[in-house]
Coordinates of C-alpha atoms and ligand atoms in Angstrom, one line a residue:
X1 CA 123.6 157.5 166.7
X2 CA 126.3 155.0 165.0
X3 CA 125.5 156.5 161.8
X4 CA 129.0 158.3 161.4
X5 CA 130.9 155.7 163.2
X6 CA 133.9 154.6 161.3
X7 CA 134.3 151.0 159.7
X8 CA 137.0 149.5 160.7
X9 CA 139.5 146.6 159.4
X10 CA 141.5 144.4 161.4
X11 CA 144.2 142.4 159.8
X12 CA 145.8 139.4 161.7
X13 CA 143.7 137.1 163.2
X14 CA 145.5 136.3 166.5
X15 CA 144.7 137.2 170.0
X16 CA 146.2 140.6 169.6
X17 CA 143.7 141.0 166.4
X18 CA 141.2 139.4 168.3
X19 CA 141.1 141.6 171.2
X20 CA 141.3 144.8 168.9
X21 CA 138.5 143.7 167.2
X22 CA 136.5 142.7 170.5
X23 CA 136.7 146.5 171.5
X24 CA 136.4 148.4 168.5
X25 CA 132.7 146.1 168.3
X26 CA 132.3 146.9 172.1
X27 CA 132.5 150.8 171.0
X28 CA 129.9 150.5 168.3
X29 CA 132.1 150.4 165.2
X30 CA 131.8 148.2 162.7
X31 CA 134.4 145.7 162.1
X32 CA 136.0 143.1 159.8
X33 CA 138.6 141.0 161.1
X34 CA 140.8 139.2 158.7
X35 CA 143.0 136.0 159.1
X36 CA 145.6 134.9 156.2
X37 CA 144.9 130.8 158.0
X38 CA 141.8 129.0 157.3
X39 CA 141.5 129.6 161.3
X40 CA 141.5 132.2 163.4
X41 CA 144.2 132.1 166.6
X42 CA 147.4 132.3 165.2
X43 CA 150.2 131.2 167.7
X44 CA 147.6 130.3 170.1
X45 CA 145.4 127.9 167.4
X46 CA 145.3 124.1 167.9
X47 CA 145.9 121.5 165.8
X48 CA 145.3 117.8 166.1
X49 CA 148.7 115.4 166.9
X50 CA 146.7 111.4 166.4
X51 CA 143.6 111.8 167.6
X52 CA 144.2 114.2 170.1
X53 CA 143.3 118.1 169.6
X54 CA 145.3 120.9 171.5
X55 CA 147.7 123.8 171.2
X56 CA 150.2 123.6 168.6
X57 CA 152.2 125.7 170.7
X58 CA 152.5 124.6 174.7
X59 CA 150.6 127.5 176.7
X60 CA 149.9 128.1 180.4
X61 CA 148.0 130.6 182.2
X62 CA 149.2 131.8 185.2
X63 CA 147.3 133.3 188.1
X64 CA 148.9 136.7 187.6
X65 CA 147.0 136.5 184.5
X66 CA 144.3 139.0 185.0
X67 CA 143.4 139.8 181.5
X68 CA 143.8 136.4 180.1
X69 CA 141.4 135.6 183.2
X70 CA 139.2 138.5 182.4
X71 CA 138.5 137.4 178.7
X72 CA 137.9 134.0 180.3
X73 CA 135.3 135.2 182.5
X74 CA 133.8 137.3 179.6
X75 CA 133.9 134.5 177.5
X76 CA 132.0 132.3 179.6
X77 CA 134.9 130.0 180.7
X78 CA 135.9 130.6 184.2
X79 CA 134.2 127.7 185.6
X80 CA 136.3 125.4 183.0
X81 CA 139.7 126.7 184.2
X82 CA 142.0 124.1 186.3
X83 CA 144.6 125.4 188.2
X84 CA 148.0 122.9 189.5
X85 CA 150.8 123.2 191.1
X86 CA 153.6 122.5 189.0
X87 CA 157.2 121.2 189.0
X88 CA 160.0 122.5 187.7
X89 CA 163.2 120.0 186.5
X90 CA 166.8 121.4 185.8
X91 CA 168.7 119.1 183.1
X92 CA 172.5 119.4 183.9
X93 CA 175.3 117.1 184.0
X94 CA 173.7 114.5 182.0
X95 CA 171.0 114.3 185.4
X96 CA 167.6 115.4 185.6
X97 CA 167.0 117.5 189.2
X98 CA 164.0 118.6 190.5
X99 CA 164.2 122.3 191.3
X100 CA 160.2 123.1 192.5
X101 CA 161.3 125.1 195.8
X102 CA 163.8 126.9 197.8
X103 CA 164.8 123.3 199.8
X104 CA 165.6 121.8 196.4
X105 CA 167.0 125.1 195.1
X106 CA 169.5 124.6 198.0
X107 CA 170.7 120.8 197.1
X108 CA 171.4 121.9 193.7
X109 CA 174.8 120.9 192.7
X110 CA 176.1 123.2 190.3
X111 CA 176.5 125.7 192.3
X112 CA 177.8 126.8 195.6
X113 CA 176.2 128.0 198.4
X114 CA 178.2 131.5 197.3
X115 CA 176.7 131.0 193.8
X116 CA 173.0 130.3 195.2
X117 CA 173.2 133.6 197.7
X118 CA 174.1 135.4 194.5
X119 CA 171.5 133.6 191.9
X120 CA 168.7 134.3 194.4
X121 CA 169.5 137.9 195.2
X122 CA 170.0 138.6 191.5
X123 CA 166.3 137.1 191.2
X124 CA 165.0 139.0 194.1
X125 CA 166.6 142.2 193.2
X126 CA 165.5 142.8 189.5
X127 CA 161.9 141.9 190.8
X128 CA 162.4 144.6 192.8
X129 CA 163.5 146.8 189.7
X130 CA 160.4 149.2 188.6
X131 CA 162.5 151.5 185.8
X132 CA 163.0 149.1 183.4
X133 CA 164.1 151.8 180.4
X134 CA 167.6 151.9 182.1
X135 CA 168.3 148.1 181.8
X136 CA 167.2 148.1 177.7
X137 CA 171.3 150.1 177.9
X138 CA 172.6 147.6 178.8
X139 CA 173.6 143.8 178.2
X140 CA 171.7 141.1 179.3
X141 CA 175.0 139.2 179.7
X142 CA 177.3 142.0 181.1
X143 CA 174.2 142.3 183.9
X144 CA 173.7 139.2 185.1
X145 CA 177.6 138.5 184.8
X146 CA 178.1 141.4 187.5
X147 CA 175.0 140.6 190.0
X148 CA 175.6 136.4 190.1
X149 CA 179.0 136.5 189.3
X150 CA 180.8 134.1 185.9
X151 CA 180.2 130.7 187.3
X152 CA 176.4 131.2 187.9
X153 CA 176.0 132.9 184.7
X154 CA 178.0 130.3 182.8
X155 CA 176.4 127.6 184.5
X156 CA 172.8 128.8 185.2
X157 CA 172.0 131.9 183.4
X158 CA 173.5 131.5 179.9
X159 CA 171.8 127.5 179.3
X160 CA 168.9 129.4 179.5
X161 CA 169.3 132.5 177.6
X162 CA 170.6 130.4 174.8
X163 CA 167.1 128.4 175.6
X164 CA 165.3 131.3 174.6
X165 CA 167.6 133.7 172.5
X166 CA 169.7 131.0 171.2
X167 CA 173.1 132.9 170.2
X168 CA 171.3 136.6 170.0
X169 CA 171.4 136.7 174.0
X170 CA 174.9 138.7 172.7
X171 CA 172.4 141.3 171.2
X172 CA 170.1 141.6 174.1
X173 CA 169.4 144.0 176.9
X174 CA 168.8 143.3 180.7
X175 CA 165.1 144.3 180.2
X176 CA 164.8 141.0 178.4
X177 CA 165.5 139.3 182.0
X178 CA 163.9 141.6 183.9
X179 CA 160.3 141.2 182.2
X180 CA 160.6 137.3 182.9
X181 CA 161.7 137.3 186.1
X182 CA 158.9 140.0 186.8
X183 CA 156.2 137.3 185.5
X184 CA 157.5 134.3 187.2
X185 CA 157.8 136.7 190.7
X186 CA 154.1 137.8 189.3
X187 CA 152.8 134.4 189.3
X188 CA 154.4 132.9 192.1
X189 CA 152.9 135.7 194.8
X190 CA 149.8 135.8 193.6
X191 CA 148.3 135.0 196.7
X192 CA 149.6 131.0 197.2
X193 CA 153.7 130.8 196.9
X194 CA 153.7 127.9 195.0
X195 CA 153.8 127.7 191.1
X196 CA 150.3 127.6 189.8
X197 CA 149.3 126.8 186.5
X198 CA 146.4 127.1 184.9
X199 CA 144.6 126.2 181.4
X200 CA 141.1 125.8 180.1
X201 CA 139.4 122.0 179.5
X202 CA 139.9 121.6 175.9
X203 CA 142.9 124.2 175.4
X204 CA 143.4 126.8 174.1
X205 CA 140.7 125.7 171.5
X206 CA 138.0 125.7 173.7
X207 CA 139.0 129.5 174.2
X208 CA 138.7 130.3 170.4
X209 CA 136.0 129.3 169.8
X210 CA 134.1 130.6 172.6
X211 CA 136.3 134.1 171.6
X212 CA 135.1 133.9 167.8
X213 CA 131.3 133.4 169.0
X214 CA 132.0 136.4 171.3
X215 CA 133.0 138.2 168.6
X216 CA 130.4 136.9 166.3
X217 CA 127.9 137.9 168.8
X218 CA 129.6 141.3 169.0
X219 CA 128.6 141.8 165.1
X220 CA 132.8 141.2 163.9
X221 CA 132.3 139.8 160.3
X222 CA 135.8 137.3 160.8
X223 CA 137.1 136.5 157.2
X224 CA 139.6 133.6 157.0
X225 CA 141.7 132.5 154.7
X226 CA 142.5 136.5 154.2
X227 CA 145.8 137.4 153.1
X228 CA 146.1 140.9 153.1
X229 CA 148.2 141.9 149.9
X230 CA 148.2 145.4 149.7
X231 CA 146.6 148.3 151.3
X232 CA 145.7 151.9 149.7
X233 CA 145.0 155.0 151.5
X234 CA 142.8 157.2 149.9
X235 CA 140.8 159.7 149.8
X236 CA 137.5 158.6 151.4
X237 CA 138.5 155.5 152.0
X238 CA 141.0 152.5 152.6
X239 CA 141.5 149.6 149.9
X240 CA 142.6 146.9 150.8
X241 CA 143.4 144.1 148.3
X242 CA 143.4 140.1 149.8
X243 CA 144.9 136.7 148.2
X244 CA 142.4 135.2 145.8
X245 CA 141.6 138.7 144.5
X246 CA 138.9 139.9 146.9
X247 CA 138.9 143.9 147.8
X248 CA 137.4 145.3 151.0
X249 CA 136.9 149.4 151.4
X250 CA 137.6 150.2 154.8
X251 CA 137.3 153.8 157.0
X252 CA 140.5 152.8 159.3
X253 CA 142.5 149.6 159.4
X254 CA 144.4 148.1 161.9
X255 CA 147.2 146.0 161.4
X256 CA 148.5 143.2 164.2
X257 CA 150.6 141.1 161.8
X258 CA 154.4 141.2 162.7
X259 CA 156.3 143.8 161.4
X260 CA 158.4 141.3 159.1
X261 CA 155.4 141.7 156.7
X262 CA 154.1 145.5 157.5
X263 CA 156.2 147.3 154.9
X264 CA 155.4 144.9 152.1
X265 CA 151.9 145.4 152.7
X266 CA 152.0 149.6 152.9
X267 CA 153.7 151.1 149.9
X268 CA 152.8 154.1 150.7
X269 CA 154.1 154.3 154.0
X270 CA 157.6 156.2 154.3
X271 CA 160.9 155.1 154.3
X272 CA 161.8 156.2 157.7
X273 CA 158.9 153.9 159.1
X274 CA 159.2 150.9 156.6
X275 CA 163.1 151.1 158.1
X276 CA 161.7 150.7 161.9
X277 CA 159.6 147.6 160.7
X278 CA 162.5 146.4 158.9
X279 CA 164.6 146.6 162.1
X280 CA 162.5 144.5 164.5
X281 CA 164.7 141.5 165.2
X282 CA 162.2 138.6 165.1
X283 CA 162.9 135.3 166.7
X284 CA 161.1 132.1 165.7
X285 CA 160.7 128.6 167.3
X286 CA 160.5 124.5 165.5
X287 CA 158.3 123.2 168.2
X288 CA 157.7 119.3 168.0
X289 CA 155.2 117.8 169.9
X290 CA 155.3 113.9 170.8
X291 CA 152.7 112.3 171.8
X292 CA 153.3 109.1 174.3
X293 CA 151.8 106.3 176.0
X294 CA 154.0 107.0 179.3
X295 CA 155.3 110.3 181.2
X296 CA 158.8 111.0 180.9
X297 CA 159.3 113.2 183.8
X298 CA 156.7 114.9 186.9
X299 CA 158.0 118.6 185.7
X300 CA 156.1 121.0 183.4
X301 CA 158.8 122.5 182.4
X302 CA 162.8 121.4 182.4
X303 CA 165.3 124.0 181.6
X304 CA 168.7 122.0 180.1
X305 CA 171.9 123.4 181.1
X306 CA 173.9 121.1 179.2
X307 CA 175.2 121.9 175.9
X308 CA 174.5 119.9 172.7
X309 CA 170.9 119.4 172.8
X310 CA 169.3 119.6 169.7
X311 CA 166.0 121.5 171.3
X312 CA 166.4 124.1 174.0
X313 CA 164.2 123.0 176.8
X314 CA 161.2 120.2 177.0
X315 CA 157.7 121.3 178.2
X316 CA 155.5 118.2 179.1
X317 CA 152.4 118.9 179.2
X318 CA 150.4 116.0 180.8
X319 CA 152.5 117.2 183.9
X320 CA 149.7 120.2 184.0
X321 CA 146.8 119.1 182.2
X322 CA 144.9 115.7 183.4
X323 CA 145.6 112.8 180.3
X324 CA 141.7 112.5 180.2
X325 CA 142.1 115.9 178.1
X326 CA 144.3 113.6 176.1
X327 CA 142.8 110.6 175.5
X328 CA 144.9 109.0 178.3
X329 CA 148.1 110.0 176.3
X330 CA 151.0 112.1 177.1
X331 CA 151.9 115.2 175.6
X332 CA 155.2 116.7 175.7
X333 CA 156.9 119.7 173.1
X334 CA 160.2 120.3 171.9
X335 CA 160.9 124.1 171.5
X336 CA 164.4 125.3 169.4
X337 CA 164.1 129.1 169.5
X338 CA 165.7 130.5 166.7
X339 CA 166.2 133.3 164.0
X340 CA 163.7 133.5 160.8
X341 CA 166.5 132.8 158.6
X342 CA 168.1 129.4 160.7
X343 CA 168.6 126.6 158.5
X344 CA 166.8 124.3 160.8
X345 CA 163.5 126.1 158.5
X346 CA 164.7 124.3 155.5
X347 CA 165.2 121.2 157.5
X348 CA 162.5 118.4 156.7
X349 CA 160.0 117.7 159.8
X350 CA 161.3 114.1 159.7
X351 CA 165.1 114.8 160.2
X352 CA 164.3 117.3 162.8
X353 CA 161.9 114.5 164.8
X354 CA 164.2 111.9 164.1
X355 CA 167.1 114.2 165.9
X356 CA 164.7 115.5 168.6
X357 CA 163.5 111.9 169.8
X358 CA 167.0 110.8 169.8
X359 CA 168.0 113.0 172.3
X360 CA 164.6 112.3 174.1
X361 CA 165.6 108.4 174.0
X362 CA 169.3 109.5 175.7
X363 CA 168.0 111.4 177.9
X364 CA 165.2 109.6 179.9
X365 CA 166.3 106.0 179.3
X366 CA 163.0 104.7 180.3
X367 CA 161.5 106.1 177.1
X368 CA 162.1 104.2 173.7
X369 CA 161.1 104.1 170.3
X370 CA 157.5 102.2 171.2
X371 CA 156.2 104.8 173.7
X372 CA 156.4 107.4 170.7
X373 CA 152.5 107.6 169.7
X374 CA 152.7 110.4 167.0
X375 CA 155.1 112.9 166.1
X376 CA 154.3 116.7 164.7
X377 CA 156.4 119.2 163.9
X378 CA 155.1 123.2 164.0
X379 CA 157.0 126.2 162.6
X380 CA 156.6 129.9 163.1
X381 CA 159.5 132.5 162.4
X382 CA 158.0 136.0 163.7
X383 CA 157.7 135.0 167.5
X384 CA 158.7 137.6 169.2
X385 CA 160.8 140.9 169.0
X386 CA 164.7 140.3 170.3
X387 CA 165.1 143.3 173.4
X388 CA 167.9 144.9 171.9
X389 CA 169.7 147.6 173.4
X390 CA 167.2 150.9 173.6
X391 CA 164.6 148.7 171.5
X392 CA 161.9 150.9 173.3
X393 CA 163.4 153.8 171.4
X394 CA 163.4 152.6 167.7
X395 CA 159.7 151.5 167.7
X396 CA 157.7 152.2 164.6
X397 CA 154.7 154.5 165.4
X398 CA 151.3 152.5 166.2
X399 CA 149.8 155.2 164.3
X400 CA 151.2 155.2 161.1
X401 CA 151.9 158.3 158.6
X402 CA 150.0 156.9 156.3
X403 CA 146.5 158.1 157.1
X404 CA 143.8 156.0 158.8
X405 CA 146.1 153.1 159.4
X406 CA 147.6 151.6 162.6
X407 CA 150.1 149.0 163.6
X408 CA 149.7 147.2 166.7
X409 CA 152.0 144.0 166.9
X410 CA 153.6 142.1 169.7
X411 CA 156.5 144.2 168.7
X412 CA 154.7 146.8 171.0
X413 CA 155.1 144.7 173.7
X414 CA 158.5 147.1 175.5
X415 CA 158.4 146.1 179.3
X416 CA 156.9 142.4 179.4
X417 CA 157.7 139.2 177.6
X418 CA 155.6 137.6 175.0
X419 CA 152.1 135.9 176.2
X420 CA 148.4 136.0 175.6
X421 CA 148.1 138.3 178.6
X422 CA 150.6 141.2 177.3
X423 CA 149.1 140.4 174.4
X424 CA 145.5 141.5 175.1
X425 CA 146.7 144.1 177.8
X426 CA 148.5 145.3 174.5
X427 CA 144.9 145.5 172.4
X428 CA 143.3 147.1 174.9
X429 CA 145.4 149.9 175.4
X430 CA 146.2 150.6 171.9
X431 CA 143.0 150.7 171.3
X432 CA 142.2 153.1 173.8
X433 CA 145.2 155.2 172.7
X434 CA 144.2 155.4 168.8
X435 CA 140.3 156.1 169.6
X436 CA 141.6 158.8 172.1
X437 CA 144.1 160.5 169.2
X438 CA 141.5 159.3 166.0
Ligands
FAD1 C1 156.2 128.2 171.5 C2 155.3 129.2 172.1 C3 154.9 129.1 173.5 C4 154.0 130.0 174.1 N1 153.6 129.8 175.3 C5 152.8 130.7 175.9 C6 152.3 130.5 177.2 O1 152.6 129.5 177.9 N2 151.4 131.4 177.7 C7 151.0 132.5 177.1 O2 150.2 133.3 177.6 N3 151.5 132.7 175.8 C8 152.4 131.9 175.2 N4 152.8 132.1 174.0 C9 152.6 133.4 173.3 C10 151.2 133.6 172.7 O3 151.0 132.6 171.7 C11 151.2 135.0 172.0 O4 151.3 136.0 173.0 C12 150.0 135.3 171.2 O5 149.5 134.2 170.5 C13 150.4 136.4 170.1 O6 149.2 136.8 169.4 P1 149.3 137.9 168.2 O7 147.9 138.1 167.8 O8 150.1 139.1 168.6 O9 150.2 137.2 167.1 P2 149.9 135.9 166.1 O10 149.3 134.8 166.9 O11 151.2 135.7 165.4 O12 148.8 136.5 165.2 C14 149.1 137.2 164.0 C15 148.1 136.7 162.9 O13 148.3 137.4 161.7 C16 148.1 136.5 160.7 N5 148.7 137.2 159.5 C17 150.0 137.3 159.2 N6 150.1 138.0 158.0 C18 148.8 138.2 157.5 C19 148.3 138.8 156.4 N7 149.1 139.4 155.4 N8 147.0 138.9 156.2 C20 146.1 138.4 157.2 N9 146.6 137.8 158.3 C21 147.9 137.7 158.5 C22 148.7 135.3 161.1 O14 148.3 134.1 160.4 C23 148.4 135.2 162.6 O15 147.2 134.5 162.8 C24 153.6 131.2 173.3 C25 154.0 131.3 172.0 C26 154.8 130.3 171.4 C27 155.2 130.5 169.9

């Protein structure tokens, strides 16, 4: 019955590559999966910081989550999930506030009472919003100046687009906003009021590898350490050609890398497409973790409002996930979102630790120099695509011109913001969508 069933190829070995490959096995083809890293993951992968194993990039899983929980289930990890109520801390005025719920929301002083009424119906309103297409027209900046007014967007909103967009929040549409307020709206009504977070005992490690035996199990053949070169469409058949010379013939082939590196790796592919690859605005993030003997803080996450710091929020981990997972140390991260081409890239790990813990020491003046543990520093510079204005409109095509091949990256993420879930709502659709059309 599978005798005519097409092979497939999967390039990119992250969740997104992952996923596509977990369905195209689920439909009977046969499939190779291919990762350029010596691990499969991508963004999601661990790494070890001392003698500690877990995320190289901080992630939480919120109850809203229902196809991160699905795979979880499916995987045979739901009974390893821990769910917490979080805090969140606002960093402003050189003072660190706690801002976990509507009472505290209301002591904040930043802001007037004016301000606040405004903040929270700008909130309340864009979760409200269901057409997002007319909000990619226009500026995130220009809408959020006209529903909270300048002094909450100076003093609230813009810390923390720059957090995220760094100086591109000039580029960037309302949909941007939108699609995060929409998952924090998301998480927080889903069922309890209160922010729940959730991960898996042992990370987002555990989830790999229970993923990869699913997979595995599934009959995926997962090459790693797999660069894809160059692909060839022929007649019969497409060749693909990997780092350290290896060749693989292939019916269809899938391709979740980011688009950065799509038009290097299709010559055939036309101009018009390369140029819609090419014009995916990619931002990238430094993240540092620190390891610690104490906490520095009780909140997950603390947005900064100040100006000046050298990293654009600070995510501490132990605040959701118990210290036994850490060998009784603490675990925090430094994110700086930025653009592929920042010089911070060329910047050596030390000087950027050295100027990260600084600002650590100044800001929580109960931490010093001897609490530091171990110090890591991780890089990626495709991240996610910048909203700009009618991004959803200048998409390259998943199904490429160049026949048999597809292109399914986080790029095709249009109406939500960048996380495992989207991610594998994203496989499974396109998926769906190319078998339907194939
Ligand atoms: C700092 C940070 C924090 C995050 N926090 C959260 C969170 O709290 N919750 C959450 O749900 N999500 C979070 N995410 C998002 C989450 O990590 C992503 O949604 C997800 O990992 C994206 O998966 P992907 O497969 O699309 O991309 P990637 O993980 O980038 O996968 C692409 C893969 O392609 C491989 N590749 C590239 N070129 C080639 C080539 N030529 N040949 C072969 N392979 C190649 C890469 O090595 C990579 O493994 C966070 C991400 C970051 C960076």
């Amino acid at each position: 019955m599978q005798s005519n069933k097409k092979n497939w190829g999967v390039v990119g070995g992250g969740v997104l590559g992952m996923k596509v490959a977990m369905q195209l096995a689920k439909e009977g083809y046969k499939v190779t999966l291919y990762e350029s890293a010596p691990v499969i993951g991508g963004l999601a992968s661990a790494w070890q910081i001392d003698e500690v194993v877990w995320d190289k990039f901080y992630h939480v899983i919120l109850l809203s989550d229902s196809y991160t929980r699905d795979l979880i289930k499916e995987i045979g990890l739901e009974d390893k999930a821990r769910w917490v109520e979080t805090k969140t801390g606002f960093y402003t005025g050189g003072k660190l506030y706690s801002m976990s719920n509507s009472f505290e929301f209301l002591k904040f002083p930043p802001l007037s009472i004016i301000d606040k009424l405004r903040l929270g119906f700008t909130i309340f309103y864009a979760s409200k919003i269901r057409d997002w297409k007319k909000l990619e027209k226009v500026y995130v900046a220009d809408w959020l100046k006209k529903l909270s007014g300048k002094n909450t967007f100076k003093k609230m909103w813009l810390p923390l687009l720059r957090s995220k967009l760094g100086e591109h929040y000039t580029d960037t549409s309302a949909a941007f906003i939108w699609a995060t307020i929409q998952r924090m709206y998301a998480a927080r009504n889903s069922g309890l009021k209160k922010e729940m977070f959730g991960y898996i005992d042992g990370g987002y490690a555990t989830i790999l590898q229970a993923f990869e035996k699913r997979l595995i199990d599934l009959g995926v053949e997962i090459k790693t350490g797999a660069r894809l070169q160059k692909l060839k469409s022929g007649q019969n058949s497409i060749d693909s050609s990997f780092d350290g010379g290896f060749q693989a013939s292939h019916d269809r082939v899938i391709l979740t890398i980011p688009s950065a590196f799509v038009p290097g790796s299709v010559d055939q592919m036309p101009e018009t497409e390369q140029l819609k690859h090419k014009g995916i605005r990619y931002l990238g993030v430094v993240c540092t973790s620190v390891l610690m003997d104490k906490p520095i803080s009780p909140y997950y996450v603390t947005n900064i409002t100040d100006e000046g710091a050298p990293f654009t929020g600070v995510i501490e981990m132990t605040a959701l996930v118990d210290k036994d997972q850490l060998g009784g140390r603490h675990l925090i991260y430094l994110p700086k979102y930025v653009a592929p081409n920042d010089p911070i890239f060329d910047e050596a790990d030390e000087v950027i630790e050295k100027r990260f813990l600084d600002a650590i020491f100044q800001m929580y003046p109960h931490i010093s120099k001897e609490h530091i543990v171990a110090v890591k520093t991780a890089r990626a510079k495709n991240v996610f695509a910048l909203s700009t204005i009618g991004y959803s409109e200048h998409l390259p095509p998943k199904k490429s011109a160049v026949p048999g091949v597809y292109v399914v990256n986080s790029a095709h993420i249009t109406n939500g913001t960048l996380n495992v879930n989207e991610s594998l709502k994203l496989a499974g659709d396109a998926v769906n969508e190319i078998l339907n059309t194939n």
